[in-house]
Amino acid sequence: MEIVILDDARDIGRLGADAVGALLRRRPDAVLGLATGSSPLAVYDELAARCAAGEVSFARARGFTLDEYVGLAADHPESYRNVIDTAFVSRVDFAPGTVQGPDGLAADIPAACAAYEADIAAAGGIDLQILGIGTDGHIGFNEPGSSLASRTRIKTLTRQTRLDNARFFDGDLDAVPTHCLTQGLGTIMSARHAVLIATGAGKAEAVHQMVEGPVSAMWPGTVLQHHPHVTVLLDRAAAGRLQLAEYYRETYRSKPRWQGL
Ligand code: F6R
């Protein structure tokens, strides 16, 4: 796991966009895994700016979102399908229909989850998965207690996650759905490169556990310790509880340039 501690969200945006840009130059038809929520917004903003400047193109790329609320109407602005469209997809040059997400309105939820896994596999798997992390340590919506080998399925959101996300629903906890469909931890682990972004002191404990704690379903992000290629982009506040912060800084400062991210 590579830990990169940066000054602010703009620096995170630039470095995250560098990773996506380098992949698309190497492989224009790359498959991207897209998180919603606030953490990746700086990366999406930077990629939109670079796309407008002709520096990066998604014209041959594909995308799969991580998760979706169950039961939110298709035109609800907080459905993750609409959130990712607004925050990213509509601002770059993906071809129509090349970004998909789990179907939170499916009549047959297990079949929809299996179909999503099959679609990811048919696309050749995810090359680069963008992730955030919840204050309770979830990645995707794999809440504490999730199987470390799980695939896309329905999950019950914790009260903590619903409280955290009530800010997107005018502060109304009752408006936050209780269930979601999410790529599993096993699905996320199948991505070839994971780039996880965390900002703010509220994430510091989850980040400390994910990077330095024992691997445990109680802190689902810890499964990433078993992944061979994870890049963690943090601001200073999110890095605030890391025991080896100075070592991570020194490692990144002295990293050979040819290594890239
Ligand atoms: C969203 C997702 C979640 C979020 C996490 C952090 O697609 O997968 O794991 O990344 O809840 O949310 P923010 O970034 O809003 O703090």
mmCIF file of C-alpha atoms and ligand atoms in Angstrom:
data_model
loop_
_atom_site.group_PDB
_atom_site.id
_atom_site.type_symbol
_atom_site.label_atom_id
_atom_site.label_comp_id
_atom_site.label_asym_id
_atom_site.label_seq_id
_atom_site.Cartn_x
_atom_site.Cartn_y
_atom_site.Cartn_z
ATOM 1 C CA MET A 1 0.000 0.000 0.000
ATOM 2 C CA GLU A 2 1.446 3.341 -1.003
ATOM 3 C CA ILE A 3 0.472 6.223 1.282
ATOM 4 C CA VAL A 4 0.728 9.725 -0.179
ATOM 5 C CA ILE A 5 0.080 12.621 2.202
ATOM 6 C CA LEU A 6 -0.689 15.847 0.357
ATOM 7 C CA ASP A 7 -1.465 19.402 1.377
ATOM 8 C CA ASP A 8 -5.018 19.666 0.142
ATOM 9 C CA ALA A 9 -7.790 18.355 -2.088
ATOM 10 C CA ARG A 10 -6.408 20.130 -5.180
ATOM 11 C CA ASP A 11 -3.136 18.233 -4.916
ATOM 12 C CA ILE A 12 -5.116 15.024 -4.429
ATOM 13 C CA GLY A 13 -7.146 15.890 -7.524
ATOM 14 C CA ARG A 14 -4.014 16.373 -9.608
ATOM 15 C CA LEU A 15 -2.319 13.160 -8.500
ATOM 16 C CA GLY A 16 -5.482 11.079 -8.845
ATOM 17 C CA ALA A 17 -6.013 12.519 -12.327
ATOM 18 C CA ASP A 18 -2.373 11.740 -13.178
ATOM 19 C CA ALA A 19 -3.002 8.060 -12.347
ATOM 20 C CA VAL A 20 -6.142 7.925 -14.512
ATOM 21 C CA GLY A 21 -4.460 9.885 -17.332
ATOM 22 C CA ALA A 22 -1.405 7.617 -17.376
ATOM 23 C CA LEU A 23 -3.653 4.553 -17.536
ATOM 24 C CA LEU A 24 -5.703 5.984 -20.433
ATOM 25 C CA ARG A 25 -2.556 6.855 -22.376
ATOM 26 C CA ARG A 26 -1.326 3.292 -21.903
ATOM 27 C CA ARG A 27 -4.712 1.769 -22.492
ATOM 28 C CA PRO A 28 -7.356 4.066 -24.080
ATOM 29 C CA ASP A 29 -10.062 1.398 -23.643
ATOM 30 C CA ALA A 30 -9.406 1.038 -19.902
ATOM 31 C CA VAL A 31 -12.176 0.053 -17.490
ATOM 32 C CA LEU A 32 -12.607 2.466 -14.588
ATOM 33 C CA GLY A 33 -14.344 1.810 -11.269
ATOM 34 C CA LEU A 34 -16.055 4.965 -10.076
ATOM 35 C CA ALA A 35 -16.902 5.898 -6.485
ATOM 36 C CA THR A 36 -19.506 8.530 -5.695
ATOM 37 C CA GLY A 37 -19.586 10.700 -2.552
ATOM 38 C CA SER A 38 -17.468 13.759 -1.899
ATOM 39 C CA SER A 39 -13.981 12.214 -1.702
ATOM 40 C CA PRO A 40 -13.303 11.745 -5.457
ATOM 41 C CA LEU A 41 -14.786 15.091 -6.539
ATOM 42 C CA ALA A 42 -11.410 16.846 -6.797
ATOM 43 C CA VAL A 43 -10.170 14.048 -9.076
ATOM 44 C CA TYR A 44 -13.306 14.252 -11.232
ATOM 45 C CA ASP A 45 -12.995 18.066 -11.438
ATOM 46 C CA GLU A 46 -9.380 17.785 -12.538
ATOM 47 C CA LEU A 47 -10.189 15.090 -15.097
ATOM 48 C CA ALA A 48 -13.046 17.192 -16.503
ATOM 49 C CA ALA A 49 -10.667 20.140 -16.888
ATOM 50 C CA ARG A 50 -8.015 17.977 -18.570
ATOM 51 C CA CYS A 51 -10.614 16.435 -20.876
ATOM 52 C CA ALA A 52 -11.845 19.898 -21.898
ATOM 53 C CA ALA A 53 -8.213 20.839 -22.600
ATOM 54 C CA GLY A 54 -7.794 17.752 -24.801
ATOM 55 C CA GLU A 55 -5.235 16.194 -22.447
ATOM 56 C CA VAL A 56 -7.205 13.055 -21.652
ATOM 57 C CA SER A 57 -10.046 11.208 -23.369
ATOM 58 C CA PHE A 58 -12.589 8.677 -22.135
ATOM 59 C CA ALA A 59 -14.007 8.086 -25.615
ATOM 60 C CA ARG A 60 -12.951 4.427 -25.651
ATOM 61 C CA ALA A 61 -13.060 3.817 -21.889
ATOM 62 C CA ARG A 62 -15.775 2.148 -19.839
ATOM 63 C CA GLY A 63 -16.922 2.709 -16.274
ATOM 64 C CA PHE A 64 -18.629 0.801 -13.479
ATOM 65 C CA THR A 65 -19.907 2.545 -10.378
ATOM 66 C CA LEU A 66 -19.325 0.975 -6.980
ATOM 67 C CA ASP A 67 -22.771 1.061 -5.505
ATOM 68 C CA GLU A 68 -26.366 2.259 -5.660
ATOM 69 C CA TYR A 69 -29.153 2.907 -3.199
ATOM 70 C CA VAL A 70 -32.057 0.471 -3.294
ATOM 71 C CA GLY A 71 -35.434 1.941 -4.138
ATOM 72 C CA LEU A 72 -34.528 5.523 -5.065
ATOM 73 C CA ALA A 73 -36.503 6.646 -8.117
ATOM 74 C CA ALA A 74 -34.475 6.756 -11.332
ATOM 75 C CA ASP A 75 -34.855 10.538 -11.495
ATOM 76 C CA HIS A 76 -33.894 11.109 -7.837
ATOM 77 C CA PRO A 77 -30.888 13.477 -7.821
ATOM 78 C CA GLU A 78 -29.169 11.373 -5.122
ATOM 79 C CA SER A 79 -29.406 8.068 -6.972
ATOM 80 C CA TYR A 80 -25.766 7.226 -7.601
ATOM 81 C CA ARG A 81 -26.484 6.835 -11.310
ATOM 82 C CA ASN A 82 -27.468 10.534 -11.382
ATOM 83 C CA VAL A 83 -24.762 11.619 -8.950
ATOM 84 C CA ILE A 84 -21.963 10.130 -11.053
ATOM 85 C CA ASP A 85 -23.516 11.553 -14.248
ATOM 86 C CA THR A 86 -23.586 15.043 -12.770
ATOM 87 C CA ALA A 87 -20.241 14.889 -10.985
ATOM 88 C CA PHE A 88 -18.230 13.258 -13.744
ATOM 89 C CA VAL A 89 -19.674 11.316 -16.663
ATOM 90 C CA SER A 90 -21.558 14.192 -18.309
ATOM 91 C CA ARG A 91 -18.462 16.409 -17.999
ATOM 92 C CA VAL A 92 -16.126 14.173 -20.004
ATOM 93 C CA ASP A 93 -16.377 12.321 -23.314
ATOM 94 C CA PHE A 94 -17.507 8.803 -22.389
ATOM 95 C CA ALA A 95 -19.525 7.302 -25.244
ATOM 96 C CA PRO A 96 -23.239 6.962 -24.386
ATOM 97 C CA GLY A 97 -24.060 3.885 -22.321
ATOM 98 C CA THR A 98 -20.472 3.020 -21.425
ATOM 99 C CA VAL A 99 -20.825 3.776 -17.704
ATOM 100 C CA GLN A 100 -23.118 1.508 -15.763
ATOM 101 C CA GLY A 101 -24.080 0.849 -12.160
ATOM 102 C CA PRO A 102 -25.911 -1.792 -10.156
ATOM 103 C CA ASP A 103 -29.700 -1.615 -10.633
ATOM 104 C CA GLY A 104 -31.191 -0.567 -7.308
ATOM 105 C CA LEU A 105 -34.700 -0.755 -8.760
ATOM 106 C CA ALA A 106 -34.457 -4.329 -10.050
ATOM 107 C CA ALA A 107 -37.383 -6.637 -9.267
ATOM 108 C CA ASP A 108 -34.913 -9.492 -8.844
ATOM 109 C CA ILE A 109 -32.041 -8.061 -6.803
ATOM 110 C CA PRO A 110 -29.828 -11.194 -6.654
ATOM 111 C CA ALA A 111 -30.124 -11.573 -10.452
ATOM 112 C CA ALA A 112 -29.237 -7.899 -10.964
ATOM 113 C CA CYS A 113 -26.161 -8.282 -8.730
ATOM 114 C CA ALA A 114 -25.029 -11.412 -10.586
ATOM 115 C CA ALA A 115 -25.566 -9.621 -13.917
ATOM 116 C CA TYR A 116 -23.432 -6.707 -12.706
ATOM 117 C CA GLU A 117 -20.579 -9.036 -11.793
ATOM 118 C CA ALA A 118 -20.919 -10.713 -15.203
ATOM 119 C CA ASP A 119 -20.819 -7.331 -16.983
ATOM 120 C CA ILE A 120 -17.624 -6.342 -15.141
ATOM 121 C CA ALA A 121 -16.029 -9.671 -16.020
ATOM 122 C CA ALA A 122 -17.126 -9.381 -19.683
ATOM 123 C CA ALA A 123 -15.492 -5.945 -19.856
ATOM 124 C CA GLY A 124 -12.229 -7.583 -18.797
ATOM 125 C CA GLY A 125 -12.311 -6.502 -15.152
ATOM 126 C CA ILE A 126 -11.612 -3.104 -13.641
ATOM 127 C CA ASP A 127 -8.218 -1.571 -14.373
ATOM 128 C CA LEU A 128 -8.376 1.276 -11.901
ATOM 129 C CA GLN A 129 -10.894 1.501 -9.068
ATOM 130 C CA ILE A 130 -11.416 4.886 -7.416
ATOM 131 C CA LEU A 131 -12.493 4.523 -3.780
ATOM 132 C CA GLY A 132 -13.487 6.626 -0.803
ATOM 133 C CA ILE A 133 -13.803 5.306 2.748
ATOM 134 C CA GLY A 134 -16.606 5.763 5.265
ATOM 135 C CA THR A 135 -16.030 6.931 8.833
ATOM 136 C CA ASP A 136 -16.882 3.364 9.896
ATOM 137 C CA GLY A 137 -14.268 1.958 7.521
ATOM 138 C CA HIS A 138 -16.577 0.844 4.708
ATOM 139 C CA ILE A 139 -15.359 0.810 1.117
ATOM 140 C CA GLY A 140 -18.062 0.655 -1.496
ATOM 141 C CA PHE A 141 -20.945 0.133 0.907
ATOM 142 C CA ASN A 142 -19.334 -2.907 2.515
ATOM 143 C CA GLU A 143 -20.209 -2.093 6.077
ATOM 144 C CA PRO A 144 -18.418 -3.565 9.126
ATOM 145 C CA GLY A 145 -18.977 -7.309 9.242
ATOM 146 C CA SER A 146 -18.896 -7.695 5.454
ATOM 147 C CA SER A 147 -17.320 -10.852 4.093
ATOM 148 C CA LEU A 148 -13.821 -10.092 2.875
ATOM 149 C CA ALA A 149 -14.593 -12.291 -0.170
ATOM 150 C CA SER A 150 -18.019 -10.784 -0.955
ATOM 151 C CA ARG A 151 -19.231 -9.998 -4.460
ATOM 152 C CA THR A 152 -21.921 -7.528 -5.571
ATOM 153 C CA ARG A 153 -24.983 -7.894 -3.326
ATOM 154 C CA ILE A 154 -27.529 -6.072 -1.203
ATOM 155 C CA LYS A 155 -26.346 -4.567 2.104
ATOM 156 C CA THR A 156 -28.059 -2.782 4.971
ATOM 157 C CA LEU A 157 -26.495 0.622 5.603
ATOM 158 C CA THR A 158 -25.350 1.327 9.155
ATOM 159 C CA ARG A 159 -26.990 4.136 11.056
ATOM 160 C CA GLN A 160 -23.585 5.891 11.027
ATOM 161 C CA THR A 161 -23.404 5.793 7.213
ATOM 162 C CA ARG A 162 -26.983 7.028 6.921
ATOM 163 C CA LEU A 163 -26.202 9.867 9.353
ATOM 164 C CA ASP A 164 -23.054 10.711 7.354
ATOM 165 C CA ASN A 165 -25.016 10.749 4.092
ATOM 166 C CA ALA A 166 -28.026 12.669 5.419
ATOM 167 C CA ARG A 167 -26.152 15.812 4.291
ATOM 168 C CA PHE A 168 -27.015 14.846 0.722
ATOM 169 C CA PHE A 169 -30.727 14.516 1.665
ATOM 170 C CA ASP A 170 -31.239 17.959 3.247
ATOM 171 C CA GLY A 171 -30.197 16.548 6.626
ATOM 172 C CA ASP A 172 -33.233 14.238 6.706
ATOM 173 C CA LEU A 173 -32.078 10.848 8.059
ATOM 174 C CA ASP A 174 -35.428 9.246 7.190
ATOM 175 C CA ALA A 175 -34.927 10.147 3.528
ATOM 176 C CA VAL A 176 -31.649 8.181 3.333
ATOM 177 C CA PRO A 177 -32.375 4.680 2.019
ATOM 178 C CA THR A 178 -31.714 1.802 4.401
ATOM 179 C CA HIS A 179 -30.342 -0.552 1.727
ATOM 180 C CA CYS A 180 -27.905 -0.448 -1.135
ATOM 181 C CA LEU A 181 -26.351 -2.666 -3.767
ATOM 182 C CA THR A 182 -22.573 -2.629 -3.642
ATOM 183 C CA GLN A 183 -19.640 -4.270 -5.317
ATOM 184 C CA GLY A 184 -18.282 -6.686 -2.724
ATOM 185 C CA LEU A 185 -14.881 -6.585 -1.104
ATOM 186 C CA GLY A 186 -13.886 -9.487 -3.354
ATOM 187 C CA THR A 187 -15.057 -7.487 -6.390
ATOM 188 C CA ILE A 188 -13.018 -4.474 -5.321
ATOM 189 C CA MET A 189 -10.003 -6.697 -4.657
ATOM 190 C CA SER A 190 -10.209 -7.952 -8.260
ATOM 191 C CA ALA A 191 -9.449 -4.475 -9.618
ATOM 192 C CA ARG A 192 -5.892 -4.223 -10.902
ATOM 193 C CA HIS A 193 -5.165 -0.901 -9.168
ATOM 194 C CA ALA A 194 -7.113 0.793 -6.376
ATOM 195 C CA VAL A 195 -6.798 4.517 -5.693
ATOM 196 C CA LEU A 196 -8.409 5.443 -2.377
ATOM 197 C CA ILE A 197 -8.984 9.062 -1.436
ATOM 198 C CA ALA A 198 -9.707 10.370 2.064
ATOM 199 C CA THR A 199 -9.833 13.923 3.355
ATOM 200 C CA GLY A 200 -10.673 15.512 6.690
ATOM 201 C CA ALA A 201 -10.169 14.560 10.316
ATOM 202 C CA GLY A 202 -13.412 12.561 10.331
ATOM 203 C CA LYS A 203 -11.668 9.895 8.239
ATOM 204 C CA ALA A 204 -8.463 9.747 10.310
ATOM 205 C CA GLU A 205 -9.400 6.744 12.450
ATOM 206 C CA ALA A 206 -10.746 4.744 9.476
ATOM 207 C CA VAL A 207 -7.557 5.522 7.539
ATOM 208 C CA HIS A 208 -5.342 4.516 10.470
ATOM 209 C CA GLN A 209 -7.202 1.221 10.814
ATOM 210 C CA MET A 210 -7.162 0.548 7.074
ATOM 211 C CA VAL A 211 -3.423 1.134 6.732
ATOM 212 C CA GLU A 212 -2.041 0.087 10.102
ATOM 213 C CA GLY A 213 -4.691 -1.988 11.859
ATOM 214 C CA PRO A 214 -5.186 -5.752 11.784
ATOM 215 C CA VAL A 215 -7.111 -7.053 8.753
ATOM 216 C CA SER A 216 -10.654 -7.499 9.982
ATOM 217 C CA ALA A 217 -14.227 -7.420 8.723
ATOM 218 C CA MET A 218 -14.829 -4.850 11.471
ATOM 219 C CA TRP A 219 -12.826 -2.348 9.375
ATOM 220 C CA PRO A 220 -13.633 -3.528 5.837
ATOM 221 C CA GLY A 221 -11.058 -1.278 4.143
ATOM 222 C CA THR A 222 -8.312 -3.300 5.824
ATOM 223 C CA VAL A 223 -8.820 -5.987 3.160
ATOM 224 C CA LEU A 224 -6.833 -3.689 0.865
ATOM 225 C CA GLN A 225 -3.706 -4.643 2.823
ATOM 226 C CA HIS A 226 -3.871 -7.883 0.807
ATOM 227 C CA HIS A 227 -4.008 -6.033 -2.539
ATOM 228 C CA PRO A 228 -0.732 -5.749 -4.458
ATOM 229 C CA HIS A 229 -1.374 -2.264 -5.892
ATOM 230 C CA VAL A 230 -3.165 0.295 -3.741
ATOM 231 C CA THR A 231 -2.497 4.035 -3.739
ATOM 232 C CA VAL A 232 -3.924 6.005 -0.792
ATOM 233 C CA LEU A 233 -4.196 9.762 -1.338
ATOM 234 C CA LEU A 234 -4.713 11.689 1.909
ATOM 235 C CA ASP A 235 -4.787 15.249 3.106
ATOM 236 C CA ARG A 236 -2.990 16.070 6.341
ATOM 237 C CA ALA A 237 -6.133 15.807 8.456
ATOM 238 C CA ALA A 238 -7.052 12.340 7.180
ATOM 239 C CA ALA A 239 -3.452 11.269 7.833
ATOM 240 C CA GLY A 240 -3.623 12.675 11.350
ATOM 241 C CA ARG A 241 -3.650 9.344 13.200
ATOM 242 C CA LEU A 242 -1.122 7.438 11.109
ATOM 243 C CA GLN A 243 1.649 6.096 13.320
ATOM 244 C CA LEU A 244 4.164 5.917 10.463
ATOM 245 C CA ALA A 245 3.213 9.195 8.763
ATOM 246 C CA GLU A 246 6.817 10.444 8.665
ATOM 247 C CA TYR A 247 7.985 7.192 7.077
ATOM 248 C CA TYR A 248 5.271 7.415 4.390
ATOM 249 C CA ARG A 249 6.289 11.027 3.645
ATOM 250 C CA GLU A 250 9.956 10.088 3.368
ATOM 251 C CA THR A 251 9.141 7.072 1.182
ATOM 252 C CA TYR A 252 7.127 9.192 -1.246
ATOM 253 C CA ARG A 253 9.733 11.998 -1.310
ATOM 254 C CA SER A 254 12.515 9.567 -2.202
ATOM 255 C CA LYS A 255 10.499 7.411 -4.593
ATOM 256 C CA PRO A 256 12.164 6.690 -7.946
ATOM 257 C CA ARG A 257 10.274 8.700 -10.597
ATOM 258 C CA TRP A 258 10.071 5.764 -13.003
ATOM 259 C CA GLN A 259 7.787 3.959 -10.563
ATOM 260 C CA GLY A 260 4.791 6.227 -11.204
ATOM 261 C CA LEU A 261 1.725 5.596 -9.096
HETATM 262 C C1 F6R B 1 -19.639 5.750 -2.599
HETATM 263 C C2 F6R B 1 -18.870 4.820 -1.799
HETATM 264 C C3 F6R B 1 -18.592 5.081 -0.357
HETATM 265 C C4 F6R B 1 -17.979 6.442 -0.125
HETATM 266 C C5 F6R B 1 -17.785 6.670 1.366
HETATM 267 C C6 F6R B 1 -17.164 8.016 1.648
HETATM 268 O O1 F6R B 1 -19.760 5.277 -3.923
HETATM 269 O O2 F6R B 1 -18.460 3.835 -2.312
HETATM 270 O O3 F6R B 1 -17.715 4.093 0.133
HETATM 271 O O4 F6R B 1 -16.759 6.519 -0.805
HETATM 272 O O5 F6R B 1 -19.021 6.584 2.001
HETATM 273 O O6 F6R B 1 -18.071 9.011 1.259
HETATM 274 P P1 F6R B 1 -17.606 10.514 1.110
HETATM 275 O O7 F6R B 1 -16.576 10.538 0.053
HETATM 276 O O8 F6R B 1 -18.834 11.271 0.723
HETATM 277 O O9 F6R B 1 -17.054 10.897 2.444
#
